[in-house]
Amino acid sequence: MPAWSRNPRYIVLILVAVVTTLYLLGPFGEPDARPPPPPPRVASSIQDDDLPNRLARSDKIYEKLLLDRKELIKKFGPTPNDVALFPPNKNPWPAYTVWDFFPAAYNCPFEIQRLGALGDGGKWVCGITRVETKPDCIVYSFGINYESSFEAEILANTDNCQIWGYDFSVNSFGPEIPRSQAHRTHFRPYGLAGTDAHGPDDVHKMYTIESLMKMNGHTHIDILKVDIERYEFETLTALIKPYVASGKPLPFGQLQLEIHLWDFSFSQFLTWWEMLEEAGLRPFWTEPNLVYQNYNRGGSTDLAEYSFLNIKGDNIFIKDPKRRPPPEAEHNRHAPDPTP
């Protein structure tokens, strides 16, 4: 006689095993329509005590880069007016492009993380963990174009960051912003420019960064993203020059910027770039816009993404908000001489 017929307990065990197997292997009810959870946050392994030393080492590395740039200008110039952005042939050799003069030579003292989509849309950020729980975290994003994966991942990686987005060519953020986080976003159909101006019938409103900050009651921006199709030169010049003249630190911690070198000369770009450096901006990441180059095959790679750290002032990416670094750690941390 089979064991299961002699003892009813065997029947119960077999039924439990069958039901459990079917439950684990077979779908029950409607599939879960909820979006997948965001990726786990990246923890920073950098100790605040070591932050001044890391920045000091990065300063030395960047100072060498400035000397190397001067030598490269002499080699292919000998003056900035003689240097071509993109040499049209193999003379001079070895070949170069304008981007070789401006590498991202500054080391971010924290983790570097790409936030947003791979390809067009994402940006590289230094130390997002520094604002993970910051109660007054402020992010400005100029240039939305209905693609908001960057902004969505900032929301996913922080608890309190509020994002202000601006773009007069669209009516809202992109679909990547989840409804559960929409209360932390603020969109206006405004453009960014060097002066405040309104178009006909009060459309295409243009504002400076400082005007928008005053409008919103902000004195500091933690992360500033700018992708405005070449207007970055006019806009950032208007913002930065007064700060350079006064010696005051810029009102933001880091800058994610796409640069468009349309109708520019090397000497013009060098002068503008040196203004950024004098204001305390240091590039820690760069990549050419290969999507644009692919659409314009045979043309120059005259678009590039850069991420800058602001090494002046007391922003959260260079100073511990709880403890001030010793005075000797700040010794000789001055703006380098930009003259080639």
GROMACS .gro file of N, CA and C in nm, residues 187-303:
model
  351
  187PHE      N    1   0.841   7.462  -1.280
  187PHE     CA    2   0.874   7.492  -1.420
  187PHE      C    3   0.816   7.627  -1.461
  188ARG      N    4   0.895   7.703  -1.541
  188ARG     CA    5   0.846   7.826  -1.602
  188ARG      C    6   0.896   7.831  -1.747
  189PRO      N    7   0.811   7.875  -1.840
  189PRO     CA    8   0.851   7.882  -1.982
  189PRO      C    9   0.932   8.007  -2.011
  190TYR      N   10   1.043   8.023  -1.942
  190TYR     CA   11   1.129   8.140  -1.959
  190TYR      C   12   1.260   8.097  -2.023
  191GLY      N   13   1.324   8.192  -2.092
  191GLY     CA   14   1.455   8.170  -2.148
  191GLY      C   15   1.561   8.236  -2.063
  192LEU      N   16   1.685   8.195  -2.084
  192LEU     CA   17   1.798   8.251  -2.010
  192LEU      C   18   1.878   8.341  -2.103
  193ALA      N   19   1.915   8.459  -2.055
  193ALA     CA   20   1.988   8.555  -2.138
  193ALA      C   21   2.077   8.641  -2.050
  194GLY      N   22   2.152   8.730  -2.116
  194GLY     CA   23   2.241   8.819  -2.044
  194GLY      C   24   2.171   8.939  -1.984
  195THR      N   25   2.050   8.970  -2.034
  195THR     CA   26   1.968   9.079  -1.980
  195THR      C   27   1.822   9.035  -1.979
  196ASP      N   28   1.743   9.096  -1.895
  196ASP     CA   29   1.599   9.067  -1.893
  196ASP      C   30   1.534   9.131  -2.015
  197ALA      N   31   1.450   9.054  -2.084
  197ALA     CA   32   1.381   9.107  -2.203
  197ALA      C   33   1.259   9.021  -2.232
  198HIS      N   34   1.156   9.084  -2.286
  198HIS     CA   35   1.034   9.015  -2.326
  198HIS      C   36   1.011   9.038  -2.474
  199GLY      N   37   0.965   8.933  -2.542
  199GLY     CA   38   0.935   8.944  -2.684
  199GLY      C   39   0.800   9.007  -2.708
  200PRO      N   40   0.757   9.011  -2.834
  200PRO     CA   41   0.625   9.067  -2.867
  200PRO      C   42   0.514   8.992  -2.794
  201ASP      N   43   0.411   9.067  -2.755
  201ASP     CA   44   0.297   9.010  -2.683
  201ASP      C   45   0.339   8.940  -2.554
  202ASP      N   46   0.453   8.981  -2.498
  202ASP     CA   47   0.499   8.931  -2.369
  202ASP      C   48   0.530   8.781  -2.371
  203VAL      N   49   0.568   8.729  -2.489
  203VAL     CA   50   0.609   8.589  -2.498
  203VAL      C   51   0.761   8.585  -2.507
  204HIS      N   52   0.814   8.462  -2.496
  204HIS     CA   53   0.959   8.443  -2.496
  204HIS      C   54   1.026   8.533  -2.393
  205LYS      N   55   0.978   8.523  -2.272
  205LYS     CA   56   1.037   8.603  -2.165
  205LYS      C   57   1.178   8.554  -2.136
  206MET      N   58   1.272   8.647  -2.128
  206MET     CA   59   1.412   8.615  -2.105
  206MET      C   60   1.457   8.681  -1.974
  207TYR      N   61   1.529   8.606  -1.894
  207TYR     CA   62   1.577   8.658  -1.767
  207TYR      C   63   1.722   8.616  -1.745
  208THR      N   64   1.791   8.694  -1.664
  208THR     CA   65   1.924   8.654  -1.620
  208THR      C   66   1.910   8.556  -1.503
  209ILE      N   67   2.018   8.484  -1.473
  209ILE     CA   68   2.015   8.393  -1.359
  209ILE      C   69   1.989   8.468  -1.231
  210GLU      N   70   2.052   8.583  -1.214
  210GLU     CA   71   2.034   8.659  -1.091
  210GLU      C   72   1.890   8.709  -1.076
  211SER      N   73   1.827   8.749  -1.187
  211SER     CA   74   1.687   8.793  -1.179
  211SER      C   75   1.597   8.679  -1.134
  212LEU      N   76   1.620   8.560  -1.187
  212LEU     CA   77   1.538   8.445  -1.149
  212LEU      C   78   1.563   8.407  -1.003
  213MET      N   79   1.688   8.417  -0.958
  213MET     CA   80   1.717   8.385  -0.818
  213MET      C   81   1.645   8.483  -0.725
  214LYS      N   82   1.645   8.611  -0.761
  214LYS     CA   83   1.573   8.709  -0.680
  214LYS      C   84   1.424   8.682  -0.682
  215MET      N   85   1.372   8.646  -0.799
  215MET     CA   86   1.230   8.615  -0.813
  215MET      C   87   1.190   8.498  -0.722
  216ASN      N   88   1.282   8.401  -0.707
  216ASN     CA   89   1.253   8.281  -0.629
  216ASN      C   90   1.298   8.293  -0.483
  217GLY      N   91   1.364   8.403  -0.449
  217GLY     CA   92   1.411   8.420  -0.313
  217GLY      C   93   1.533   8.336  -0.278
  218HIS      N   94   1.618   8.309  -0.379
  218HIS     CA   95   1.736   8.225  -0.357
  218HIS      C   96   1.864   8.309  -0.356
  219THR      N   97   1.957   8.273  -0.273
  219THR     CA   98   2.089   8.336  -0.272
  219THR      C   99   2.198   8.240  -0.318
  220HIS      N  100   2.166   8.111  -0.329
  220HIS     CA  101   2.266   8.013  -0.369
  220HIS      C  102   2.199   7.896  -0.442
  221ILE      N  103   2.269   7.844  -0.542
  221ILE     CA  104   2.226   7.726  -0.618
  221ILE      C  105   2.329   7.618  -0.596
  222ASP      N  106   2.287   7.498  -0.559
  222ASP     CA  107   2.383   7.389  -0.539
  222ASP      C  108   2.430   7.332  -0.673
  223ILE      N  109   2.337   7.302  -0.762
  223ILE     CA  110   2.370   7.244  -0.892
  223ILE      C  111   2.300   7.326  -1.001
  224LEU      N  112   2.380   7.372  -1.098
  224LEU     CA  113   2.328   7.455  -1.207
  224LEU      C  114   2.355   7.386  -1.340
  225LYS      N  115   2.249   7.353  -1.411
  225LYS     CA  116   2.262   7.290  -1.543
  225LYS      C  117   2.221   7.390  -1.650
  226VAL      N  118   2.308   7.407  -1.752
  226VAL     CA  119   2.282   7.504  -1.858
  226VAL      C  120   2.305   7.436  -1.993
  227ASP      N  121   2.201   7.429  -2.074
  227ASP     CA  122   2.211   7.377  -2.211
  227ASP      C  123   2.117   7.461  -2.297
  228ILE      N  124   2.171   7.573  -2.348
  228ILE     CA  125   2.084   7.673  -2.412
  228ILE      C  126   2.136   7.715  -2.550
  229GLU      N  127   2.199   7.623  -2.621
  229GLU     CA  128   2.231   7.641  -2.763
  229GLU      C  129   2.310   7.768  -2.792
  230ARG      N  130   2.425   7.781  -2.731
  230ARG     CA  131   2.525   7.887  -2.751
  230ARG      C  132   2.499   8.015  -2.670
  231TYR      N  133   2.381   8.030  -2.615
  231TYR     CA  134   2.357   8.148  -2.531
  231TYR      C  135   2.433   8.141  -2.399
  232GLU      N  136   2.503   8.028  -2.376
  232GLU     CA  137   2.582   8.017  -2.254
  232GLU      C  138   2.691   8.122  -2.244
  233PHE      N  139   2.743   8.167  -2.360
  233PHE     CA  140   2.851   8.266  -2.356
  233PHE      C  141   2.800   8.400  -2.305
  234GLU      N  142   2.691   8.445  -2.362
  234GLU     CA  143   2.631   8.573  -2.319
  234GLU      C  144   2.583   8.565  -2.175
  235THR      N  145   2.515   8.456  -2.142
  235THR     CA  146   2.453   8.442  -2.011
  235THR      C  147   2.557   8.434  -1.899
  236LEU      N  148   2.656   8.346  -1.915
  236LEU     CA  149   2.753   8.329  -1.809
  236LEU      C  150   2.848   8.447  -1.798
  237THR      N  151   2.875   8.515  -1.910
  237THR     CA  152   2.957   8.635  -1.903
  237THR      C  153   2.888   8.741  -1.819
  238ALA      N  154   2.758   8.762  -1.843
  238ALA     CA  155   2.683   8.861  -1.766
  238ALA      C  156   2.679   8.826  -1.618
  239LEU      N  157   2.670   8.698  -1.588
  239LEU     CA  158   2.664   8.655  -1.448
  239LEU      C  159   2.800   8.666  -1.380
  240ILE      N  160   2.906   8.619  -1.448
  240ILE     CA  161   3.034   8.597  -1.381
  240ILE      C  162   3.117   8.724  -1.369
  241LYS      N  163   3.116   8.810  -1.470
  241LYS     CA  164   3.205   8.927  -1.467
  241LYS      C  165   3.193   9.011  -1.340
  242PRO      N  166   3.073   9.043  -1.293
  242PRO     CA  167   3.065   9.122  -1.169
  242PRO      C  168   3.126   9.050  -1.048
  243TYR      N  169   3.115   8.919  -1.044
  243TYR     CA  170   3.174   8.844  -0.933
  243TYR      C  171   3.327   8.845  -0.941
  244VAL      N  172   3.381   8.835  -1.061
  244VAL     CA  173   3.525   8.843  -1.077
  244VAL      C  174   3.575   8.981  -1.033
  245ALA      N  175   3.503   9.086  -1.073
  245ALA     CA  176   3.544   9.222  -1.039
  245ALA      C  177   3.539   9.247  -0.888
  246SER      N  178   3.441   9.189  -0.821
  246SER     CA  179   3.425   9.212  -0.678
  246SER      C  180   3.505   9.116  -0.592
  247GLY      N  181   3.549   9.004  -0.651
  247GLY     CA  182   3.620   8.903  -0.574
  247GLY      C  183   3.531   8.812  -0.494
  248LYS      N  184   3.400   8.825  -0.509
  248LYS     CA  185   3.306   8.740  -0.436
  248LYS      C  186   3.291   8.605  -0.508
  249PRO      N  187   3.262   8.498  -0.433
  249PRO     CA  188   3.243   8.367  -0.495
  249PRO      C  189   3.112   8.360  -0.573
  250LEU      N  190   3.111   8.281  -0.678
  250LEU     CA  191   2.990   8.262  -0.757
  250LEU      C  192   2.879   8.199  -0.673
  251PRO      N  193   2.753   8.227  -0.706
  251PRO     CA  194   2.643   8.180  -0.621
  251PRO      C  195   2.595   8.039  -0.655
  252PHE      N  196   2.686   7.952  -0.696
  252PHE     CA  197   2.649   7.812  -0.721
  252PHE      C  198   2.767   7.721  -0.691
  253GLY      N  199   2.735   7.594  -0.661
  253GLY     CA  200   2.838   7.499  -0.621
  253GLY      C  201   2.904   7.427  -0.736
  254GLN      N  202   2.827   7.386  -0.834
  254GLN     CA  203   2.883   7.324  -0.954
  254GLN      C  204   2.794   7.353  -1.074
  255LEU      N  205   2.855   7.334  -1.192
  255LEU     CA  206   2.790   7.372  -1.317
  255LEU      C  207   2.803   7.258  -1.417
  256GLN      N  208   2.689   7.214  -1.471
  256GLN     CA  209   2.686   7.119  -1.582
  256GLN      C  210   2.648   7.198  -1.708
  257LEU      N  211   2.739   7.202  -1.806
  257LEU     CA  212   2.727   7.296  -1.916
  257LEU      C  213   2.756   7.228  -2.049
  258GLU      N  214   2.670   7.250  -2.148
  258GLU     CA  215   2.706   7.212  -2.285
  258GLU      C  216   2.756   7.337  -2.357
  259ILE      N  217   2.875   7.325  -2.418
  259ILE     CA  218   2.938   7.436  -2.487
  259ILE      C  219   2.921   7.418  -2.637
  260HIS      N  220   2.878   7.526  -2.705
  260HIS     CA  221   2.855   7.525  -2.848
  260HIS      C  222   2.951   7.625  -2.914
  261LEU      N  223   3.049   7.576  -2.985
  261LEU     CA  224   3.154   7.663  -3.041
  261LEU      C  225   3.121   7.711  -3.182
  262TRP      N  226   2.997   7.741  -3.207
  262TRP     CA  227   2.958   7.790  -3.339
  262TRP      C  228   3.007   7.934  -3.357
  263ASP      N  229   3.076   7.959  -3.467
  263ASP     CA  230   3.120   8.095  -3.504
  263ASP      C  231   3.209   8.158  -3.397
  264PHE      N  232   3.294   8.078  -3.336
  264PHE     CA  233   3.389   8.128  -3.238
  264PHE      C  234   3.530   8.107  -3.289
  265SER      N  235   3.622   8.192  -3.243
  265SER     CA  236   3.764   8.171  -3.270
  265SER      C  237   3.830   8.114  -3.144
  266PHE      N  238   3.948   8.061  -3.160
  266PHE     CA  239   4.019   8.006  -3.044
  266PHE      C  240   4.047   8.114  -2.941
  267SER      N  241   4.094   8.229  -2.985
  267SER     CA  242   4.127   8.335  -2.890
  267SER      C  243   4.003   8.384  -2.815
  268GLN      N  244   3.888   8.391  -2.882
  268GLN     CA  245   3.765   8.430  -2.814
  268GLN      C  246   3.727   8.329  -2.707
  269PHE      N  247   3.735   8.203  -2.744
  269PHE     CA  248   3.697   8.099  -2.648
  269PHE      C  249   3.796   8.094  -2.531
  270LEU      N  250   3.925   8.111  -2.558
  270LEU     CA  251   4.025   8.111  -2.453
  270LEU      C  252   3.997   8.223  -2.352
  271THR      N  253   3.967   8.342  -2.401
  271THR     CA  254   3.937   8.454  -2.312
  271THR      C  255   3.816   8.425  -2.225
  272TRP      N  256   3.712   8.368  -2.284
  272TRP     CA  257   3.591   8.334  -2.209
  272TRP      C  258   3.619   8.226  -2.106
  273TRP      N  259   3.694   8.122  -2.145
  273TRP     CA  260   3.726   8.012  -2.055
  273TRP      C  261   3.809   8.060  -1.936
  274GLU      N  262   3.906   8.148  -1.963
  274GLU     CA  263   3.989   8.201  -1.855
  274GLU      C  264   3.908   8.284  -1.756
  275MET      N  265   3.799   8.344  -1.802
  275MET     CA  266   3.708   8.413  -1.711
  275MET      C  267   3.645   8.312  -1.615
  276LEU      N  268   3.605   8.195  -1.666
  276LEU     CA  269   3.550   8.091  -1.579
  276LEU      C  270   3.652   8.049  -1.475
  277GLU      N  271   3.776   8.029  -1.519
  277GLU     CA  272   3.881   7.986  -1.427
  277GLU      C  273   3.909   8.092  -1.321
  278GLU      N  274   3.912   8.219  -1.362
  278GLU     CA  275   3.938   8.326  -1.266
  278GLU      C  276   3.828   8.333  -1.160
  279ALA      N  277   3.707   8.296  -1.200
  279ALA     CA  278   3.595   8.297  -1.106
  279ALA      C  279   3.595   8.177  -1.013
  280GLY      N  280   3.685   8.079  -1.039
  280GLY     CA  281   3.695   7.962  -0.952
  280GLY      C  282   3.635   7.835  -1.007
  281LEU      N  283   3.596   7.833  -1.134
  281LEU     CA  284   3.537   7.713  -1.193
  281LEU      C  285   3.647   7.622  -1.246
  282ARG      N  286   3.638   7.494  -1.212
  282ARG     CA  287   3.737   7.395  -1.254
  282ARG      C  288   3.664   7.275  -1.316
  283PRO      N  289   3.699   7.238  -1.440
  283PRO     CA  290   3.632   7.125  -1.505
  283PRO      C  291   3.679   6.991  -1.449
  284PHE      N  292   3.584   6.907  -1.406
  284PHE     CA  293   3.620   6.775  -1.356
  284PHE      C  294   3.570   6.662  -1.447
  285TRP      N  295   3.493   6.697  -1.551
  285TRP     CA  296   3.447   6.594  -1.645
  285TRP      C  297   3.416   6.660  -1.778
  286THR      N  298   3.445   6.588  -1.885
  286THR     CA  299   3.408   6.638  -2.019
  286THR      C  300   3.387   6.520  -2.113
  287GLU      N  301   3.304   6.543  -2.211
  287GLU     CA  302   3.284   6.446  -2.319
  287GLU      C  303   3.229   6.520  -2.440
  288PRO      N  304   3.276   6.486  -2.561
  288PRO     CA  305   3.220   6.551  -2.680
  288PRO      C  306   3.077   6.504  -2.704
  289ASN      N  307   2.999   6.588  -2.770
  289ASN     CA  308   2.862   6.550  -2.805
  289ASN      C  309   2.868   6.470  -2.935
  290LEU      N  310   2.882   6.339  -2.922
  290LEU     CA  311   2.896   6.254  -3.040
  290LEU      C  312   2.762   6.232  -3.111
  291VAL      N  313   2.652   6.252  -3.039
  291VAL     CA  314   2.520   6.244  -3.106
  291VAL      C  315   2.511   6.354  -3.211
  292TYR      N  316   2.550   6.475  -3.173
  292TYR     CA  317   2.548   6.587  -3.268
  292TYR      C  318   2.643   6.560  -3.384
  293GLN      N  319   2.762   6.508  -3.354
  293GLN     CA  320   2.858   6.480  -3.461
  293GLN      C  321   2.805   6.373  -3.556
  294ASN      N  322   2.735   6.274  -3.501
  294ASN     CA  323   2.680   6.168  -3.585
  294ASN      C  324   2.576   6.223  -3.682
  295TYR      N  325   2.497   6.321  -3.635
  295TYR     CA  326   2.397   6.381  -3.723
  295TYR      C  327   2.458   6.475  -3.826
  296ASN      N  328   2.581   6.518  -3.800
  296ASN     CA  329   2.650   6.609  -3.891
  296ASN      C  330   2.784   6.548  -3.930
  297ARG      N  331   2.781   6.431  -3.988
  297ARG     CA  332   2.903   6.357  -4.019
  297ARG      C  333   2.992   6.436  -4.114
  298GLY      N  334   3.120   6.432  -4.080
  298GLY     CA  335   3.215   6.507  -4.160
  298GLY      C  336   3.242   6.645  -4.105
  299GLY      N  337   3.161   6.690  -4.011
  299GLY     CA  338   3.181   6.822  -3.953
  299GLY      C  339   3.268   6.815  -3.828
  300SER      N  340   3.294   6.931  -3.770
  300SER     CA  341   3.377   6.938  -3.650
  300SER      C  342   3.297   6.897  -3.527
  301THR      N  343   3.369   6.851  -3.425
  301THR     CA  344   3.307   6.820  -3.296
  301THR      C  345   3.305   6.946  -3.213
  302ASP      N  346   3.218   7.039  -3.248
  302ASP     CA  347   3.220   7.170  -3.184
  302ASP      C  348   3.118   7.183  -3.072
  303LEU      N  349   3.064   7.071  -3.024
  303LEU     CA  350   2.980   7.070  -2.906
  303LEU      C  351   3.044   6.974  -2.804
   0.00000   0.00000   0.00000
